[in-house]
Short mmCIF file of C-alpha atoms in Angstrom, two decimals:
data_model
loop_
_atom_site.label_atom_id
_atom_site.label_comp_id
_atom_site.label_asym_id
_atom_site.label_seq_id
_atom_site.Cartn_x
_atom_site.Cartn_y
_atom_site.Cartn_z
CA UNK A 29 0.00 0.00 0.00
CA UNK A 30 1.51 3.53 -1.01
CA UNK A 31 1.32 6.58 1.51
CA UNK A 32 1.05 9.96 0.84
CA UNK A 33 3.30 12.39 2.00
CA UNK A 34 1.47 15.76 3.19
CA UNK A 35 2.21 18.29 2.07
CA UNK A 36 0.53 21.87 3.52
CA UNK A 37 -0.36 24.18 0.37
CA UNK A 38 0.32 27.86 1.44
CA UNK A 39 -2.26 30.81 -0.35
CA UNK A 40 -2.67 34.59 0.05
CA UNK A 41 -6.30 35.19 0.67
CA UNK A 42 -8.13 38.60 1.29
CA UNK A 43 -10.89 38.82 4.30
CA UNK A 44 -13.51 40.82 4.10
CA UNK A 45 -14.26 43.11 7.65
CA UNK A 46 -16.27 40.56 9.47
CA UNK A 47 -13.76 37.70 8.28
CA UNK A 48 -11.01 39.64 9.85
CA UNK A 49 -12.53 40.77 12.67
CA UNK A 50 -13.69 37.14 13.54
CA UNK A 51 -9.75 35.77 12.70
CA UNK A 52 -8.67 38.62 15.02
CA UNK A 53 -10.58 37.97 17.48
CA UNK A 54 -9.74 33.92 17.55
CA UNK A 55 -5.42 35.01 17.12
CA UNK A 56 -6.49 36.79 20.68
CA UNK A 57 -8.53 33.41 22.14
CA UNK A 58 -5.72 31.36 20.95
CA UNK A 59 -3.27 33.00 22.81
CA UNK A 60 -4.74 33.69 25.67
CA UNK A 61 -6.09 29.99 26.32
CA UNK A 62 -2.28 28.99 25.34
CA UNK A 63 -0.76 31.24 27.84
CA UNK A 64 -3.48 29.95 30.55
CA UNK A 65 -3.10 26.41 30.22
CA UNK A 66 0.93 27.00 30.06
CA UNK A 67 0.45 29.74 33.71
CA UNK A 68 -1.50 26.80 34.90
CA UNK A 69 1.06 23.69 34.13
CA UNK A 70 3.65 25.92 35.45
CA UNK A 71 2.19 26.37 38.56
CA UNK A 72 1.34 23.03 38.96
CA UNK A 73 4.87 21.51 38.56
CA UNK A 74 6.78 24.30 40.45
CA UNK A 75 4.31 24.43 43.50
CA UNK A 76 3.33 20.51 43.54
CA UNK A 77 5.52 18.81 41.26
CA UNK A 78 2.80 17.72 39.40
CA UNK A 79 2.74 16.79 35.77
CA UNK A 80 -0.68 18.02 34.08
CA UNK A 81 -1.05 16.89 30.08
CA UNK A 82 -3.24 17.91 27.37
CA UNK A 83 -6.75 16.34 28.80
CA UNK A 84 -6.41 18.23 32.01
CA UNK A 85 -6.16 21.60 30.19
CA UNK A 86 -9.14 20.79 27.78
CA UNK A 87 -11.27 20.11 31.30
CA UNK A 88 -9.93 23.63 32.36
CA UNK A 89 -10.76 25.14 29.14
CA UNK A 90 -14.30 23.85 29.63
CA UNK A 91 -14.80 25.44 33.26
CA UNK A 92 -12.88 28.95 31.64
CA UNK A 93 -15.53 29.01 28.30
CA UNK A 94 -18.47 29.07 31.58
CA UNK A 95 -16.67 31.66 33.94
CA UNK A 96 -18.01 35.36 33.63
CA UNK A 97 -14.53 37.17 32.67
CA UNK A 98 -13.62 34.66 30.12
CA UNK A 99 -16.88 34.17 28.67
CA UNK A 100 -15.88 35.61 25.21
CA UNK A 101 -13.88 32.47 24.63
CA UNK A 102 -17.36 30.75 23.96
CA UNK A 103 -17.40 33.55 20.53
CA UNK A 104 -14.98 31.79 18.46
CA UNK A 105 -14.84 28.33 17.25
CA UNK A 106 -13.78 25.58 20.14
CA UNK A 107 -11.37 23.94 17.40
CA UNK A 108 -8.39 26.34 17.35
CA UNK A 109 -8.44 26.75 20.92
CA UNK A 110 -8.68 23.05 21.51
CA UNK A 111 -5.56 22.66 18.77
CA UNK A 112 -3.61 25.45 20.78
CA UNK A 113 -3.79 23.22 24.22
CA UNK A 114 -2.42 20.00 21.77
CA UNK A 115 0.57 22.46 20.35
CA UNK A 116 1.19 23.09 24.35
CA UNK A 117 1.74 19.33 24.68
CA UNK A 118 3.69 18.79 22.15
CA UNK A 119 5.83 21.11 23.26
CA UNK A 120 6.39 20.24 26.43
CA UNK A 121 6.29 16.49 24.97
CA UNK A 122 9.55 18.30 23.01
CA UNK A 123 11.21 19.89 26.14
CA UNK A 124 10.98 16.78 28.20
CA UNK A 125 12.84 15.00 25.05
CA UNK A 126 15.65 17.50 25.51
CA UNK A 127 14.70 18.86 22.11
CA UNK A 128 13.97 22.00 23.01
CA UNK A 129 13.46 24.83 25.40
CA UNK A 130 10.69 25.10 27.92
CA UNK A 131 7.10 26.84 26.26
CA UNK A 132 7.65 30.45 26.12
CA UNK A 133 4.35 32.51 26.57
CA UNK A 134 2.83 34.24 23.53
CA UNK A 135 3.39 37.83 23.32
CA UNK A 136 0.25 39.88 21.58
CA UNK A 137 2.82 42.06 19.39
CA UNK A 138 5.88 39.23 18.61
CA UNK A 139 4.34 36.42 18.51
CA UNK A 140 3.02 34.21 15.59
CA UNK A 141 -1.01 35.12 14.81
CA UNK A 142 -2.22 31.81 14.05
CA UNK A 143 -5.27 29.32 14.47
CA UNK A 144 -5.08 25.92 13.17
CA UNK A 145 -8.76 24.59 12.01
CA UNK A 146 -9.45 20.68 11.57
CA UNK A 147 -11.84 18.82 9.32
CA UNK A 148 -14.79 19.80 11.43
CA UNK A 149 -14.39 23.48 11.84
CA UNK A 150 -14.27 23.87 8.05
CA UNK A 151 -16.13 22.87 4.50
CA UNK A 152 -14.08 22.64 1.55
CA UNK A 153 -16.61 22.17 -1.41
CA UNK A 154 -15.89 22.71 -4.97
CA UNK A 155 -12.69 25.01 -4.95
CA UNK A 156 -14.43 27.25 -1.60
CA UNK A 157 -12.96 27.45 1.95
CA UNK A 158 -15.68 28.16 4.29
CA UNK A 159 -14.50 28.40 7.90
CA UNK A 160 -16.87 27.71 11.25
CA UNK A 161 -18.68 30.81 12.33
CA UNK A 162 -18.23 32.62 8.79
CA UNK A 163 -21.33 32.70 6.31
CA UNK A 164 -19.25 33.08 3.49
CA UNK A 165 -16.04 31.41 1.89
CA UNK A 166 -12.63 32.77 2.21
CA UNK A 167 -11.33 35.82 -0.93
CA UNK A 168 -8.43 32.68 -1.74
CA UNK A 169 -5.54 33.70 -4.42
CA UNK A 170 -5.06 29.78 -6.30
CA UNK A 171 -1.62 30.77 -7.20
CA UNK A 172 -0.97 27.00 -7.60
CA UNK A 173 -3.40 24.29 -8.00
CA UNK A 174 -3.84 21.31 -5.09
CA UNK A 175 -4.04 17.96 -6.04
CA UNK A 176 -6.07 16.67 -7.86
CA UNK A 177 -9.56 15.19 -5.30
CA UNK A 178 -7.56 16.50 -2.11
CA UNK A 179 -9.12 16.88 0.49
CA UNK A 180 -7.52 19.48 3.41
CA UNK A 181 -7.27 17.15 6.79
CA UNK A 182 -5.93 20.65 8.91
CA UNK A 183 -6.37 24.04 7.86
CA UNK A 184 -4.08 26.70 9.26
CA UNK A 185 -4.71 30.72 8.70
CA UNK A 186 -2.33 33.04 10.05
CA UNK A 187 -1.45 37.01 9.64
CA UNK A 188 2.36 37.93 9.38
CA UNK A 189 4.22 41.27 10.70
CA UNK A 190 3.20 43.13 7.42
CA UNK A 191 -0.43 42.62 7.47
CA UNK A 192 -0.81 39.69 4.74
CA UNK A 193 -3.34 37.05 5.26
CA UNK A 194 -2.07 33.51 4.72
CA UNK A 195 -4.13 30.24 5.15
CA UNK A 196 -2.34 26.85 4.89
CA UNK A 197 -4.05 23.82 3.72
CA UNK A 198 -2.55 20.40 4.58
CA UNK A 199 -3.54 17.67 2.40
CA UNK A 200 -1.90 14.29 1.22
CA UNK A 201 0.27 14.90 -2.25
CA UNK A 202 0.59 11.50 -4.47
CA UNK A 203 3.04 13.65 -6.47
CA UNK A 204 5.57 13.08 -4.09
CA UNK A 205 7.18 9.46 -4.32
CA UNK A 206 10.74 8.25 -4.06
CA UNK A 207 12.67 9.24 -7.42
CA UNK A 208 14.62 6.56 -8.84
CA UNK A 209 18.06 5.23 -7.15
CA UNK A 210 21.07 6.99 -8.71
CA UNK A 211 24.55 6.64 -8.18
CA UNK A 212 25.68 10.62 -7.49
CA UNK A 213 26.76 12.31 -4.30
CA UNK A 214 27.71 15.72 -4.19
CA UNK A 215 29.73 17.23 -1.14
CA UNK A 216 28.38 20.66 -0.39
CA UNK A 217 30.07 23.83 1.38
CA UNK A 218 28.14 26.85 2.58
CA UNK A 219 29.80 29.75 2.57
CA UNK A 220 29.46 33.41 2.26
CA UNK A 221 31.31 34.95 -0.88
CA UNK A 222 29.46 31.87 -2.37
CA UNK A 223 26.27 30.59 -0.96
CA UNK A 224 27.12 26.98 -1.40
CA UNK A 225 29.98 25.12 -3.25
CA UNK A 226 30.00 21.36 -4.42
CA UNK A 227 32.26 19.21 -4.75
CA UNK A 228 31.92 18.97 -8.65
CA UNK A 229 33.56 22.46 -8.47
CA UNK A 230 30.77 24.67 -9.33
CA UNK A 231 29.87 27.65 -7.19
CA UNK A 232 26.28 28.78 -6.64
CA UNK A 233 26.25 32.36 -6.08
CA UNK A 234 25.13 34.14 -3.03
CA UNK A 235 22.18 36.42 -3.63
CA UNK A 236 22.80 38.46 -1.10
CA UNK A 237 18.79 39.41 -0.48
CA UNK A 238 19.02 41.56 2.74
CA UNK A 239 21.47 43.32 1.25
CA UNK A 240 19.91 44.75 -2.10
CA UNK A 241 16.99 45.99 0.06
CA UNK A 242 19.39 47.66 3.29
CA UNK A 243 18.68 50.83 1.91
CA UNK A 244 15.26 50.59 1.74
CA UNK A 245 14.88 48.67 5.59
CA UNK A 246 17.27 51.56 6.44
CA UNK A 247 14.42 54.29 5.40
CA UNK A 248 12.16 52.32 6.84
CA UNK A 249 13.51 51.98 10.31
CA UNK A 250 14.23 55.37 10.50
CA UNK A 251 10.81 56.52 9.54
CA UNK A 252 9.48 54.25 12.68
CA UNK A 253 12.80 55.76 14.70
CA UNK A 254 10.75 59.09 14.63
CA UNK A 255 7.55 58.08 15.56
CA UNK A 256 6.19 58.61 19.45
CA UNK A 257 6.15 55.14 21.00
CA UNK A 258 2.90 53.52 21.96
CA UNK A 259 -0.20 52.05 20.17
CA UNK A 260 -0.99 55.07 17.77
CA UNK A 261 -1.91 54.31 14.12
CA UNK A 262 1.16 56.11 12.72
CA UNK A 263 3.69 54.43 14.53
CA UNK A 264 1.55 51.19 13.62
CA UNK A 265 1.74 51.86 10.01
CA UNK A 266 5.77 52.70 10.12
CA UNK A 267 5.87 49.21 11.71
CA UNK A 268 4.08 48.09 8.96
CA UNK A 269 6.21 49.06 6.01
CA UNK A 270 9.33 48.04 7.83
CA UNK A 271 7.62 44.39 8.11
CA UNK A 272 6.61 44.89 4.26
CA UNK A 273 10.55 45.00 3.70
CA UNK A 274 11.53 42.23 5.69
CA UNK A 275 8.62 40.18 4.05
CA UNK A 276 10.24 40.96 0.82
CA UNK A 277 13.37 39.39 1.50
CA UNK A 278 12.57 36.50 3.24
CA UNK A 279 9.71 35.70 0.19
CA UNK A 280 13.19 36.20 -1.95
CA UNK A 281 14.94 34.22 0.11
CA UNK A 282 12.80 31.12 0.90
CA UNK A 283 12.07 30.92 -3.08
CA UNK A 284 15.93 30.58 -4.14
CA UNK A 285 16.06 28.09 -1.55
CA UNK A 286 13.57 26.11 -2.53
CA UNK A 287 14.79 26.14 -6.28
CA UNK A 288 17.99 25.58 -5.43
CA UNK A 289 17.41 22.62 -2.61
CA UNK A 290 14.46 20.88 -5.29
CA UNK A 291 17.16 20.86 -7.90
CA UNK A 292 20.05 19.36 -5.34
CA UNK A 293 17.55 16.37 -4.76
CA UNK A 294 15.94 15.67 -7.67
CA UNK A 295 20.00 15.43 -9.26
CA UNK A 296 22.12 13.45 -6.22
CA UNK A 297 21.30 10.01 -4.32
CA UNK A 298 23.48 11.35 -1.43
CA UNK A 299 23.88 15.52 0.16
CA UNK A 300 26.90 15.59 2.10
CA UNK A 301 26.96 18.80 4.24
CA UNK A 302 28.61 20.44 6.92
CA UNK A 303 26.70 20.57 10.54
CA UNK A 304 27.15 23.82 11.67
CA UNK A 305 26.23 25.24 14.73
CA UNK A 306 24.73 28.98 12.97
CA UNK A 307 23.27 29.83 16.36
CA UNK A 308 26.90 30.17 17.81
CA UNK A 309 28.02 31.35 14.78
CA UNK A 310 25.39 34.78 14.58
CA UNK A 311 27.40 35.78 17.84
CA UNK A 312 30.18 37.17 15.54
CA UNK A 313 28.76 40.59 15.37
CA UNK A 314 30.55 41.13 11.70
CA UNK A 315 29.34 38.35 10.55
CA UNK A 316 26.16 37.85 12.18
CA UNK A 317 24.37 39.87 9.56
CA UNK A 318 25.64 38.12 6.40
CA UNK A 319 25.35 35.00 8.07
CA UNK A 320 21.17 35.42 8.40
CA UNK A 321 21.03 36.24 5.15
CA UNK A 322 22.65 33.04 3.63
CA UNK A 323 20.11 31.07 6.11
CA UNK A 324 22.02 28.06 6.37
CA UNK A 325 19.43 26.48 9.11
CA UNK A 326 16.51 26.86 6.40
CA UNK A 327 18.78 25.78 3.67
CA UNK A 328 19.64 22.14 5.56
CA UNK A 329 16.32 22.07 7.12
CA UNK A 330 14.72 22.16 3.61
CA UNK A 331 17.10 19.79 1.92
CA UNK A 332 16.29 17.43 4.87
CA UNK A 333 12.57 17.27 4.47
CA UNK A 334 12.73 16.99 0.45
CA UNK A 335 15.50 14.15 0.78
CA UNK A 336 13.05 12.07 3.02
CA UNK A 337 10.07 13.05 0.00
CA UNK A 338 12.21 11.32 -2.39
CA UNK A 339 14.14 9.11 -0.83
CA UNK A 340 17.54 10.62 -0.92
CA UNK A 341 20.63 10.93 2.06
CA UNK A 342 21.52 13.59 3.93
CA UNK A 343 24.69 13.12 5.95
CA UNK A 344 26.28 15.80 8.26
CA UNK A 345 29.90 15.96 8.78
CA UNK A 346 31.30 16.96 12.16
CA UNK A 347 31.84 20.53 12.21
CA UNK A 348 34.81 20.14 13.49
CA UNK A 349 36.21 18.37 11.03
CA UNK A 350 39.05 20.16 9.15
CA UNK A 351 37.72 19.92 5.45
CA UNK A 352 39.45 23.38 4.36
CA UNK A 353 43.16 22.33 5.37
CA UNK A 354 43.37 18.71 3.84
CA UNK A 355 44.38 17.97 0.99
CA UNK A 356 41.67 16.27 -1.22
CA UNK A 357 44.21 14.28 -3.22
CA UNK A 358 47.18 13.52 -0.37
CA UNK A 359 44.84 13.78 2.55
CA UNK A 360 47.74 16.06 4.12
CA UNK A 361 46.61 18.45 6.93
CA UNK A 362 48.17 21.56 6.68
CA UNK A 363 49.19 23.26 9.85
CA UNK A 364 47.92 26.61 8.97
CA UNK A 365 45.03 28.06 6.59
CA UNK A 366 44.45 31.75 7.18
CA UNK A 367 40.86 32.78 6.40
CA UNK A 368 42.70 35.22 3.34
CA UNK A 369 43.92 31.83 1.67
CA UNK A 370 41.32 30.84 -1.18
CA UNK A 371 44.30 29.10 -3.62
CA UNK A 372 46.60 27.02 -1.78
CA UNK A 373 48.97 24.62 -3.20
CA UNK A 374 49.87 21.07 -0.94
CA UNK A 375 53.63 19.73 -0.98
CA UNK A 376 52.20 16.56 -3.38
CA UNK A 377 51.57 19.75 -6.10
CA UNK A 378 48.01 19.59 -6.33
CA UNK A 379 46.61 23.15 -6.24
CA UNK A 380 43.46 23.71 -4.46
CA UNK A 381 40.55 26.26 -4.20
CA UNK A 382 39.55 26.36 -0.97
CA UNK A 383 35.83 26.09 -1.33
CA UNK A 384 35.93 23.08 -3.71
CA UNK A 385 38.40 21.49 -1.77
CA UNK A 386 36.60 21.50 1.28
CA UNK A 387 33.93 20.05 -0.68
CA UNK A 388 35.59 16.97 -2.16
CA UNK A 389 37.00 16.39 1.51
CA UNK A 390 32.93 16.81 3.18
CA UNK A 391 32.05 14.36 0.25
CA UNK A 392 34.40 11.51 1.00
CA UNK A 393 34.30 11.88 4.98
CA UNK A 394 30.04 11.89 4.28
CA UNK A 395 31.00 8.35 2.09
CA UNK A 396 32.86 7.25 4.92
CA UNK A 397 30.04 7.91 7.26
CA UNK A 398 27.56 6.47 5.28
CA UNK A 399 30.06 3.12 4.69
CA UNK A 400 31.10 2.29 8.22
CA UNK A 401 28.24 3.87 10.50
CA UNK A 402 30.27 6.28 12.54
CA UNK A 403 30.42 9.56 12.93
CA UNK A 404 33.29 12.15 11.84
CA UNK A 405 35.27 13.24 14.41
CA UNK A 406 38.62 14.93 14.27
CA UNK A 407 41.84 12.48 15.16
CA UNK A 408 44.47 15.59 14.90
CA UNK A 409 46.53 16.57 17.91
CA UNK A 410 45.28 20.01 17.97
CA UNK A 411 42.65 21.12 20.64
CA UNK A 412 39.64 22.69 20.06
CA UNK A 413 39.79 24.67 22.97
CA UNK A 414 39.54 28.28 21.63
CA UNK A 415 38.80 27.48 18.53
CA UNK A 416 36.68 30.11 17.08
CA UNK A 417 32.60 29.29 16.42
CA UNK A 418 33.16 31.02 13.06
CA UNK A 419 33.04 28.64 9.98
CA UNK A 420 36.78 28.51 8.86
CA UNK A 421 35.26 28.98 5.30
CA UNK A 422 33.98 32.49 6.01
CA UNK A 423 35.43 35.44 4.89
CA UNK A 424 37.14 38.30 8.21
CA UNK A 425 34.43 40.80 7.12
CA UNK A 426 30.84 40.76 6.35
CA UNK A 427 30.97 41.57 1.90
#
């Protein structure tokens, strides 16, 4: 029996008033029964070490939806609210796992607005999105077409920084199905004068998206700069157009990525990269700009989830690992490799560019992984011990 992969669908739509007033108005439920339910399994651990999951909250919400002050809750649809409490467990399902950090509360200005809808809070009939307590279907923009007889098992509407009204549909994609088993691996460096380098020596050019709109984030910031603080409509709309910017660049952004990761998978049985810890790295403050724009994270994390679509590898090299200063050909390790150094020659004559050689050498240590079982650690004398977080690769100063 085949499965599906699903896949969520992501459209622009346009609400009219009442839509937006009602999505408003559930963004504020959402939140506030999240940040309850988190106040009250808080309080429950730190005062009597007691553990309280997912059905306890739902009974809570239940005696909140009947209580005078919190009344309104009963305005809005039950489903996102009851969706918000199983997002709550499953992240503290995640902290307990030691995958993450403990549940932050939900702030009414930073955090994501968002209300996840499932099959029964919604009718999706003949191209029309009709969510519960709305009369009439959503304004949706089909920029791309869903599968064909798909039926949405979650729907997810959200509103970002600059004002845009999203809704995500999540439905099962028979499109997506293993490709056929090939023989190619590519090795692949991430850098900054190049956004990524393989090991079959050609570079892939970094677009640099942040930067070709600085000038206009810069206006944009200082516009808001001059506005009085608070909640007044003209400091509101300055915030706006400097979200409008950011928008722009990370729309920029996420679509080169997702050419450029598609086209990775669809041509290589196995990714090699380079596990880097960016986190660490965005503490360089030169670097720390340049190194959010290449978005390395989103760059793995999407080559990740495509590989397991179509059945391709992924293997990350330890970052530690000193693919810049051996030699591809000799395997010498050379002492020294100042960050300036981008041709180097080896005593064995073989002249290297750094960026494909450090490419060929993540390629056969990822082989080696992917042979034997075991990870790549580094077996040279030298210490790590002040080692800089910094990827070797990078350049002193931010291009």
């Amino acid at each position: 029996m085949t499965t599906h992969v699903k896949r969520a669908y992501r459209y622009r739509f346009y609400p009219a008033e009442a839509q937006a007033a009602e999505l408003s108005r559930t963004f504020g439920c959402v939140r506030k029964v999240y940040n309850m339910a988190l106040a009250a399994r808080t309080e429950a651990w730190t005062l009597r070490q007691e553990r309280v999951n997912y059905n306890a909250t739902s009974a809570m919400l239940t005696v909140w939806k009947k209580s005078e002050e919190l009344a309104f809750l009963n305005d809005v649809s039950s489903v996102p609210l009851q969706q918000a409490l199983r997002h709550l467990q499953a992240a503290f399902t995640a902290f307990f796992a030691k995958r993450s950090k403990y549940p932050r509360f939900k702030s009414r200005k930073k955090s994501r607005k968002s209300a996840e809808y499932t099959s029964s809070a919604f009718r999706f009939r003949e191209g029309e999105l009709t969510l519960a307590k709305m009369a009439q279907p959503l304004d949706i923009v089909w920029s791309r077409p869903l599968p064909e007889g798909a039926l949405p098992s979650t729907v997810t509407v959200s509103q970002d920084a600059a004002g845009r009204w999203f809704v995500s549909l999540l439905v099962e994609d028979p499109a997506v199905q293993p490709l056929p088993a090939g023989g190619s691996a590519v090795g692949i460096d991430a850098g900054l004068d190049h956004l990524l380098t393989l090991s079959t020596g050609e570079k892939i050019t970094n677009p640099r998206h942040e930067r070709r709109d600085r000038a206009r984030l810069a206006r944009a910031q200082r516009d808001l700069a001059r506005k009085a603080r608070g909640d007044g409509a003209n400091r509101a709309k300055a915030r706006r157009k400097v979200a409008k910017v950011y928008a722009r660049i990370a729309d920029r952004r996420r679509d080169h990525l997702h050419k450029l990761t598609t086209r990775l998978v669809r041509e290589n049985q196995t990714l090699v990269i380079e596990d880097l810890t960016v986190r660490n790295m965005l503490s360089n403050g030169k670097l720390s700009r340049a190194i959010s724009d290449a978005a390395w994270s989103q760059f793995r994390s999407m080559l990740e989830y495509k590989a397991a679509w179509y059945g391709r590898e992924v293997i990350a090299v330890d970052r530690w690992y000193p693919s810049s200063k051996l030699c591809s050909v000799c395997g010498t390790l050379q002492k020294r490799m100042p960050l300036g150094v981008r041709i180097w020659t080896c005593a064995c004559g073989a002249t290297h560019d750094r960026d494909v050689n450090a490419a060929k050498n993540l390629l056969a240590a990822g082989l080696a992984v992917s042979a034997c079982g075991a990870g790549v650690r580094p077996q040279w004398e030298s210490s790590r011990t002040g080692q800089s977080v910094t990827k070797q690769e990078s350049p002193r100063r931010e291009p």
